[in-house]
mmCIF file of C-alpha atoms in Angstrom:
data_model
loop_
_atom_site.group_PDB
_atom_site.id
_atom_site.type_symbol
_atom_site.label_atom_id
_atom_site.label_comp_id
_atom_site.label_asym_id
_atom_site.label_seq_id
_atom_site.Cartn_x
_atom_site.Cartn_y
_atom_site.Cartn_z
ATOM 1 C CA ASP A 337 -15.051 3.297 2.617
ATOM 2 C CA ASN A 338 -11.433 2.062 2.642
ATOM 3 C CA TYR A 339 -12.456 -1.089 4.503
ATOM 4 C CA ARG A 340 -15.287 -1.688 2.037
ATOM 5 C CA GLN A 341 -12.966 -1.249 -0.937
ATOM 6 C CA ALA A 342 -10.357 -3.544 0.618
ATOM 7 C CA GLN A 343 -12.982 -6.137 1.530
ATOM 8 C CA ASP A 344 -14.406 -6.108 -2.008
ATOM 9 C CA GLY A 345 -10.965 -6.104 -3.652
ATOM 10 C CA LEU A 346 -9.743 -8.995 -1.547
ATOM 11 C CA ALA A 347 -12.960 -10.936 -2.226
ATOM 12 C CA LYS A 348 -12.241 -10.665 -5.965
ATOM 13 C CA MET A 349 -8.940 -12.378 -5.194
ATOM 14 C CA GLY A 350 -10.721 -15.163 -3.300
ATOM 15 C CA ILE A 351 -9.846 -13.778 0.136
ATOM 16 C CA LYS A 352 -12.865 -13.399 2.383
ATOM 17 C CA LEU A 353 -12.147 -10.861 5.081
ATOM 18 C CA PRO A 354 -15.249 -9.260 6.668
ATOM 19 C CA LEU A 355 -13.654 -5.889 7.395
ATOM 20 C CA LEU A 356 -16.939 -3.996 7.585
ATOM 21 C CA ALA A 357 -18.366 -6.324 10.222
ATOM 22 C CA LYS A 358 -15.055 -6.769 12.061
ATOM 23 C CA PRO A 359 -12.664 -3.885 11.331
ATOM 24 C CA GLU A 360 -10.312 -5.148 14.053
ATOM 25 C CA LEU A 361 -9.299 -7.910 11.621
ATOM 26 C CA ALA A 362 -7.216 -5.308 9.791
ATOM 27 C CA ALA A 363 -4.878 -5.178 12.802
ATOM 28 C CA VAL A 364 -3.977 -8.885 12.534
ATOM 29 C CA PRO A 365 -0.535 -8.950 10.856
ATOM 30 C CA GLN A 366 -1.387 -11.553 8.193
ATOM 31 C CA ASN A 367 -4.537 -9.595 7.282
ATOM 32 C CA ALA A 368 -2.699 -6.277 7.340
ATOM 33 C CA ALA A 369 -0.194 -7.691 4.861
ATOM 34 C CA LYS A 370 -2.982 -8.832 2.522
ATOM 35 C CA ILE A 371 -4.638 -5.418 2.753
ATOM 36 C CA ALA A 372 -1.324 -3.673 2.077
ATOM 37 C CA VAL A 373 -0.668 -5.778 -1.028
ATOM 38 C CA TRP A 374 -4.220 -5.158 -2.272
ATOM 39 C CA TYR A 375 -3.799 -1.415 -1.635
ATOM 40 C CA TRP A 376 -0.487 -1.333 -3.500
ATOM 41 C CA ASN A 377 -1.856 -3.208 -6.500
ATOM 42 C CA ALA A 378 -5.161 -1.298 -6.656
ATOM 43 C CA ARG A 379 -4.348 2.212 -5.502
ATOM 44 C CA VAL A 380 -0.631 2.795 -6.113
ATOM 45 C CA LYS A 381 0.842 0.638 -8.861
ATOM 46 C CA PRO A 382 -1.602 1.658 -11.640
ATOM 47 C CA PHE A 383 -0.883 5.348 -11.071
ATOM 48 C CA VAL A 384 2.912 5.481 -10.762
ATOM 49 C CA ASN A 385 5.098 5.313 -13.852
ATOM 50 C CA ASN A 386 8.525 5.463 -12.228
ATOM 51 C CA PHE A 387 8.992 3.489 -9.025
ATOM 52 C CA ASN A 388 12.420 5.036 -8.536
ATOM 53 C CA ASP A 389 10.589 8.331 -7.935
ATOM 54 C CA THR A 390 10.021 8.002 -4.209
ATOM 55 C CA ALA A 391 7.993 11.229 -4.118
ATOM 56 C CA ALA A 392 5.530 9.967 -6.746
ATOM 57 C CA VAL A 393 5.052 6.682 -4.903
ATOM 58 C CA THR A 394 4.701 8.436 -1.545
ATOM 59 C CA LYS A 395 2.126 10.887 -2.901
ATOM 60 C CA LYS A 396 -0.250 8.021 -3.796
ATOM 61 C CA ILE A 397 0.056 6.524 -0.316
ATOM 62 C CA ASN A 398 0.505 9.653 1.777
ATOM 63 C CA PRO A 399 -0.643 12.827 -0.031
ATOM 64 C CA ALA A 400 0.726 14.992 2.801
ATOM 65 C CA MET A 401 4.179 13.563 1.964
ATOM 66 C CA GLN A 402 5.001 13.056 5.648
ATOM 67 C CA GLY A 403 8.298 11.264 6.166
ATOM 68 C CA LEU A 404 9.405 11.710 2.549
ATOM 69 C CA GLN A 405 13.046 12.456 3.369
ATOM 70 C CA ASP A 406 13.335 9.347 5.530
ATOM 71 C CA ARG A 407 11.646 7.260 2.828
ATOM 72 C CA GLN A 408 14.021 8.611 0.173
ATOM 73 C CA ALA A 409 17.049 7.824 2.340
ATOM 74 C CA THR A 410 15.787 4.313 3.065
ATOM 75 C CA PHE A 411 15.121 3.683 -0.633
ATOM 76 C CA ALA A 412 18.644 4.860 -1.488
ATOM 77 C CA ASP A 413 20.024 2.445 1.134
ATOM 78 C CA TYR A 414 18.031 -0.437 -0.362
ATOM 79 C CA LYS A 415 19.310 0.379 -3.823
ATOM 80 C CA ASN A 416 22.892 0.405 -2.519
ATOM 81 C CA VAL A 417 22.424 -2.982 -0.883
ATOM 82 C CA LEU A 418 20.936 -4.405 -4.081
ATOM 83 C CA GLY A 419 23.648 -2.780 -6.214
ATOM 84 C CA THR A 420 21.178 -0.963 -8.444
#
């Protein structure tokens, strides 16, 4: 179902990627990036109000919250580098 949703979502953006017929296309880096951006815009961004809340963002991507501490530390490092 995820491949179908990604295929349909990408098609609405003018990107034809036959993921149902050829799921191995998702492993091609340029396709994986397109799928990741679609996923973020369709399944994460509309449901998170505060993108500084790493737990809220993680929960939409990874409901089991695996790797949350590492993600929080990495986000803090990025914010330090950006001076925010």
